[in-house]
Coordinates of C-alpha atoms in Angstrom, one line a residue:
Chain H
X18 CA 0.0 0.0 0.0
X19 CA 1.2 3.5 -0.7
X20 CA 1.6 6.1 2.0
X21 CA -1.5 7.9 0.7
X22 CA -3.6 4.8 0.8
X23 CA -2.4 4.0 4.4
X24 CA -3.3 7.5 5.5
X25 CA -6.7 7.2 4.0
X26 CA -7.6 4.0 5.7
X27 CA -10.6 3.9 8.0
X28 CA -9.3 3.0 11.4
X29 CA -11.3 1.2 14.0
X30 CA -8.7 1.7 16.7
X31 CA -5.7 3.8 17.2
X32 CA -3.1 2.9 19.8
X33 CA -0.7 5.6 21.0
X34 CA 2.3 3.7 22.3
X35 CA 4.7 6.5 21.9
X36 CA 5.2 6.6 25.7
X37 CA 6.7 3.1 25.9
X38 CA 9.8 1.3 24.7
X39 CA 10.1 -2.4 23.8
X40 CA 8.1 -4.5 24.6
X41 CA 5.5 -1.8 25.6
X42 CA 4.1 -1.2 22.1
X43 CA 3.7 -4.9 21.4
X44 CA 1.9 -5.3 24.7
X45 CA -0.4 -2.3 24.0
X46 CA -1.1 -3.6 20.5
X47 CA -2.0 -7.1 21.9
X48 CA -4.4 -5.6 24.4
X49 CA -6.1 -3.4 21.8
X50 CA -6.6 -6.0 19.2
X51 CA -9.0 -7.8 21.5
X52 CA -11.3 -4.8 21.4
X53 CA -11.8 -4.7 17.6
X54 CA -13.6 -6.9 15.2
X55 CA -12.3 -9.2 12.5
X56 CA -11.4 -7.2 9.4
X57 CA -11.0 -4.0 11.3
X58 CA -7.9 -1.9 10.9
X59 CA -5.7 -0.8 13.8
X60 CA -3.2 1.9 13.9
X61 CA -0.2 1.7 16.3
X62 CA 1.8 4.8 16.9
X63 CA 5.3 4.3 18.2
X64 CA 8.6 6.0 18.5
X65 CA 10.5 2.8 19.3
X66 CA 12.4 1.7 16.1
X67 CA 12.2 -2.0 17.0
X68 CA 8.4 -1.9 16.9
X69 CA 8.6 -1.4 13.1
X70 CA 9.9 -5.0 12.8
X71 CA 8.1 -6.4 15.9
X72 CA 4.6 -5.6 14.9
X73 CA 4.8 -7.3 11.4
X74 CA 6.3 -10.4 13.1
X75 CA 3.6 -10.5 15.7
X76 CA 0.9 -9.9 13.1
X77 CA 2.3 -12.7 10.9
X78 CA 2.4 -15.1 13.8
X79 CA -1.2 -14.4 14.7
X80 CA -2.4 -14.3 11.1
X81 CA -3.3 -10.6 11.1
X82 CA -2.4 -8.6 8.0
X83 CA 0.4 -6.1 8.2
X84 CA -0.5 -3.2 5.8
X85 CA 2.4 -0.8 6.1
X86 CA 4.1 1.9 8.0
X87 CA 3.9 5.7 7.7
X88 CA 6.7 7.9 8.9
X89 CA 5.9 11.0 10.9
X90 CA 8.4 13.4 12.5
X91 CA 9.8 11.6 15.5
X92 CA 7.5 8.6 15.4
X93 CA 5.7 6.3 12.9
X94 CA 2.3 4.8 12.4
X95 CA 1.9 1.1 11.7
X96 CA -1.3 -0.3 10.1
X97 CA -2.6 -3.8 10.4
X98 CA -5.9 -5.6 9.7
X99 CA -7.3 -8.0 12.2
X100 CA -7.8 -11.6 11.1
Chain B
X13 CA -14.4 -65.6 5.3
X14 CA -16.5 -63.2 7.3
X15 CA -14.5 -63.6 10.5
X16 CA -11.4 -63.0 8.4
X17 CA -12.7 -59.6 7.2
X18 CA -13.9 -58.7 10.7
X19 CA -10.5 -59.5 11.9
X20 CA -8.9 -57.3 9.3
X21 CA -11.2 -54.4 10.1
X22 CA -10.4 -54.8 13.8
X23 CA -6.7 -54.9 13.0
X24 CA -7.0 -51.7 10.9
X25 CA -9.0 -50.0 13.6
X26 CA -6.3 -50.8 16.1
X27 CA -3.7 -49.3 13.8
X28 CA -5.7 -46.2 13.3
X29 CA -6.1 -45.7 17.0
X30 CA -2.4 -46.3 17.5
X31 CA -1.6 -43.6 14.8
X32 CA -4.0 -41.2 16.4
X33 CA -2.2 -41.5 19.7
X34 CA 1.1 -40.9 18.0
X35 CA -0.1 -37.8 16.1
X36 CA -1.5 -36.3 19.3
X37 CA 1.8 -37.1 20.9
X38 CA 3.8 -35.3 18.2
X39 CA 1.4 -32.3 18.3
X40 CA 1.9 -32.1 22.1
X41 CA 5.7 -32.3 21.9
X42 CA 6.0 -28.8 20.4
X43 CA 3.7 -26.4 22.0
X44 CA 3.8 -22.6 21.4
X45 CA 5.5 -22.3 24.7
X46 CA 8.7 -20.8 26.1
X47 CA 10.6 -22.3 28.9
X48 CA 13.1 -19.9 30.5
X49 CA 15.6 -20.8 33.2
X50 CA 16.7 -17.7 35.1
X51 CA 19.8 -18.6 37.1
X52 CA 21.6 -15.2 37.2
X53 CA 20.7 -12.8 39.9
X54 CA 21.9 -9.6 38.3
X55 CA 19.6 -6.8 37.3
X56 CA 20.6 -6.8 33.6
X57 CA 20.0 -10.5 33.2
X58 CA 16.7 -10.6 35.2
X59 CA 15.6 -7.6 33.1
X60 CA 16.4 -9.4 29.9
X61 CA 14.5 -12.5 31.1
X62 CA 11.5 -10.4 31.9
X63 CA 11.5 -8.6 28.6
X64 CA 11.6 -11.9 26.7
X65 CA 8.9 -13.3 28.9
X66 CA 6.6 -10.4 28.6
X67 CA 7.2 -10.1 24.9
X68 CA 6.5 -13.8 24.3
X69 CA 3.3 -13.6 26.4
X70 CA 2.2 -10.6 24.4
X71 CA 2.6 -12.7 21.3
X72 CA 0.4 -15.3 22.9
X73 CA 3.1 -17.8 23.6
X74 CA 2.7 -19.6 26.9
X75 CA 5.6 -18.7 29.2
X76 CA 7.0 -20.8 32.0
X77 CA 9.9 -19.3 33.9
X78 CA 12.1 -21.3 36.2
X79 CA 14.0 -19.3 38.7
X80 CA 17.0 -21.0 40.3
X81 CA 20.1 -20.3 42.3
X82 CA 21.1 -16.6 42.4
X83 CA 18.0 -15.6 40.6
X84 CA 15.7 -16.8 43.4
X85 CA 16.9 -13.9 45.5
X86 CA 15.3 -11.6 43.0
X87 CA 11.9 -13.0 43.9
X88 CA 12.2 -12.0 47.6
X89 CA 9.8 -9.4 48.9
X90 CA 11.6 -6.6 50.6
X91 CA 8.8 -6.1 53.0
X92 CA 8.5 -9.7 54.1
X93 CA 10.6 -11.7 56.6
X94 CA 11.2 -15.4 56.5
X95 CA 10.5 -17.1 59.8
X96 CA 12.4 -19.8 61.5
X97 CA 15.8 -19.4 59.9
X98 CA 19.0 -21.0 61.2
X99 CA 22.3 -19.1 61.4
X100 CA 23.6 -19.9 57.9
X101 CA 20.2 -19.0 56.3
X102 CA 20.3 -15.7 58.2
X103 CA 23.8 -15.0 56.9
X104 CA 22.8 -15.8 53.3
X105 CA 19.7 -13.8 53.7
X106 CA 21.8 -10.8 54.7
X107 CA 24.3 -11.1 52.0
X108 CA 22.0 -11.7 49.1
X109 CA 19.8 -9.0 47.5
X110 CA 16.4 -8.6 49.1
X111 CA 14.3 -8.5 46.0
X112 CA 14.4 -7.3 42.4
X113 CA 15.0 -3.7 43.3
X114 CA 18.2 -4.5 45.1
X115 CA 19.9 -6.4 42.3
X116 CA 23.4 -5.5 41.1
X117 CA 24.6 -5.1 37.5
X118 CA 26.8 -7.8 36.0
X119 CA 29.0 -5.0 34.6
X120 CA 29.6 -1.5 35.7
X121 CA 27.9 -2.0 39.1
X122 CA 30.2 0.7 40.6
X123 CA 29.0 0.1 44.2
X124 CA 25.4 0.6 43.3
X125 CA 25.8 3.6 41.0
X126 CA 25.4 1.5 37.9
X127 CA 21.9 0.2 38.7
X128 CA 20.8 3.7 39.7
X129 CA 22.1 5.1 36.4
X130 CA 20.4 2.3 34.4
X131 CA 17.1 2.8 36.2
X132 CA 17.1 6.5 35.5
X133 CA 18.0 5.9 31.9
X134 CA 15.2 3.3 31.6
X135 CA 12.8 5.9 33.0
X136 CA 14.0 8.6 30.6
X137 CA 13.6 6.3 27.6
X138 CA 10.2 5.0 28.7
X139 CA 11.4 1.4 29.3
X140 CA 9.1 -0.4 31.7
X141 CA 10.5 -0.6 35.2
X142 CA 11.3 -4.1 36.6
X143 CA 8.2 -3.7 38.9
X144 CA 6.0 -2.9 35.9
X145 CA 7.4 -5.9 34.0
X146 CA 6.5 -8.3 36.9
X147 CA 3.0 -6.7 37.0
X148 CA 2.5 -7.2 33.2
X149 CA 3.9 -10.7 33.4
X150 CA 1.4 -11.5 36.1
X151 CA -1.5 -10.1 34.1
X152 CA -0.4 -12.0 31.0
X153 CA -0.4 -15.3 32.9
X154 CA 3.4 -15.9 32.8
X155 CA 4.1 -18.7 35.2
X156 CA 7.0 -18.5 37.7
X157 CA 8.4 -21.6 39.3
X158 CA 11.1 -21.3 42.0
X159 CA 13.5 -24.1 42.4
X160 CA 12.8 -25.8 45.6
X161 CA 16.4 -26.9 46.1
X162 CA 17.7 -23.3 45.6
X163 CA 15.3 -22.1 48.2
X164 CA 16.7 -24.6 50.7
X165 CA 20.3 -23.9 49.7
X166 CA 19.9 -20.2 50.1
X167 CA 17.8 -20.6 53.2
X168 CA 14.9 -18.7 51.8
X169 CA 11.4 -19.3 53.2
X170 CA 8.2 -19.3 51.2
X171 CA 6.7 -16.6 53.4
X172 CA 9.4 -14.1 52.3
X173 CA 8.8 -14.4 48.5
X174 CA 6.8 -12.0 46.4
X175 CA 3.1 -12.1 45.8
X176 CA 2.6 -13.1 42.3
X177 CA -0.4 -14.6 40.6
X178 CA 1.2 -17.8 39.2
X179 CA 4.0 -18.5 41.6
X180 CA 4.9 -22.0 42.5
X181 CA 7.8 -24.2 43.7
X182 CA 9.2 -27.0 41.7
X183 CA 12.1 -29.3 41.0
X184 CA 14.3 -30.0 37.9
X185 CA 11.8 -32.6 36.6
X186 CA 9.1 -30.0 36.3
X187 CA 11.4 -27.8 34.2
X188 CA 12.5 -30.7 32.0
X189 CA 9.0 -31.8 31.4
X190 CA 7.9 -28.3 30.5
X191 CA 11.0 -27.6 28.4
X192 CA 10.4 -30.8 26.5
X193 CA 7.0 -29.6 25.4
X194 CA 8.3 -26.1 24.6
X195 CA 9.3 -24.8 21.2
X196 CA 11.8 -22.4 22.8
X197 CA 14.0 -23.0 25.7
X198 CA 16.4 -20.5 27.1
X199 CA 19.0 -20.4 29.9
X200 CA 19.9 -17.0 31.3

């Protein structure tokens, strides 16, 4: 997906994990995914570089779809679709 | 002729049952489970163990931690006191750290300056504190087993250990049985 497409996604849940370092964002994402429905899209905001690799790995393991990452200044937004 | 066919069917049924048992056995040998031995009692190593445990639990992997030897001191509660200790146990109790917040660093300890510096850095960079990690681990259902033999050796009493949701005491066979079923085994 292109950055524009990612930015235009309809998000069911946005998780702001910018206040935590590894493994905080993963933990917050795990907690939040239980609150959305199958097919919903979740956004995870993080400033922890490792999260960029961690979230796709976790999504892959759980069967969720990793859609892409958008860079912002000082943080980034990761998009994924719940299985 | 009929009895022959019946016999054959019975034989096949037995083979199927046997195979079913084997398949279930194979499936059970590799669970999505992490077995972690924590032997080191230094802050950095206990922290690393907790990060791995919490991370794995966040990924829905079942986590079974096995605290042994020096690491068992990290599970003491600073506010509790073990009752009925003999002289040696009291000496050990005094010399070993009283809980996770009294742990030293394996490098750069500098008489306690190192841990303080690391803790302030962790706070500055939003890394979960060791207390928070134990809290999260508890909420995620991470199991902690303390080696019974180490408890005796160090002279620790059960009434001086931390309050933790899934805390238990076990021996090496428990670890081996759990580890045998786990896809990942680590020794720290």
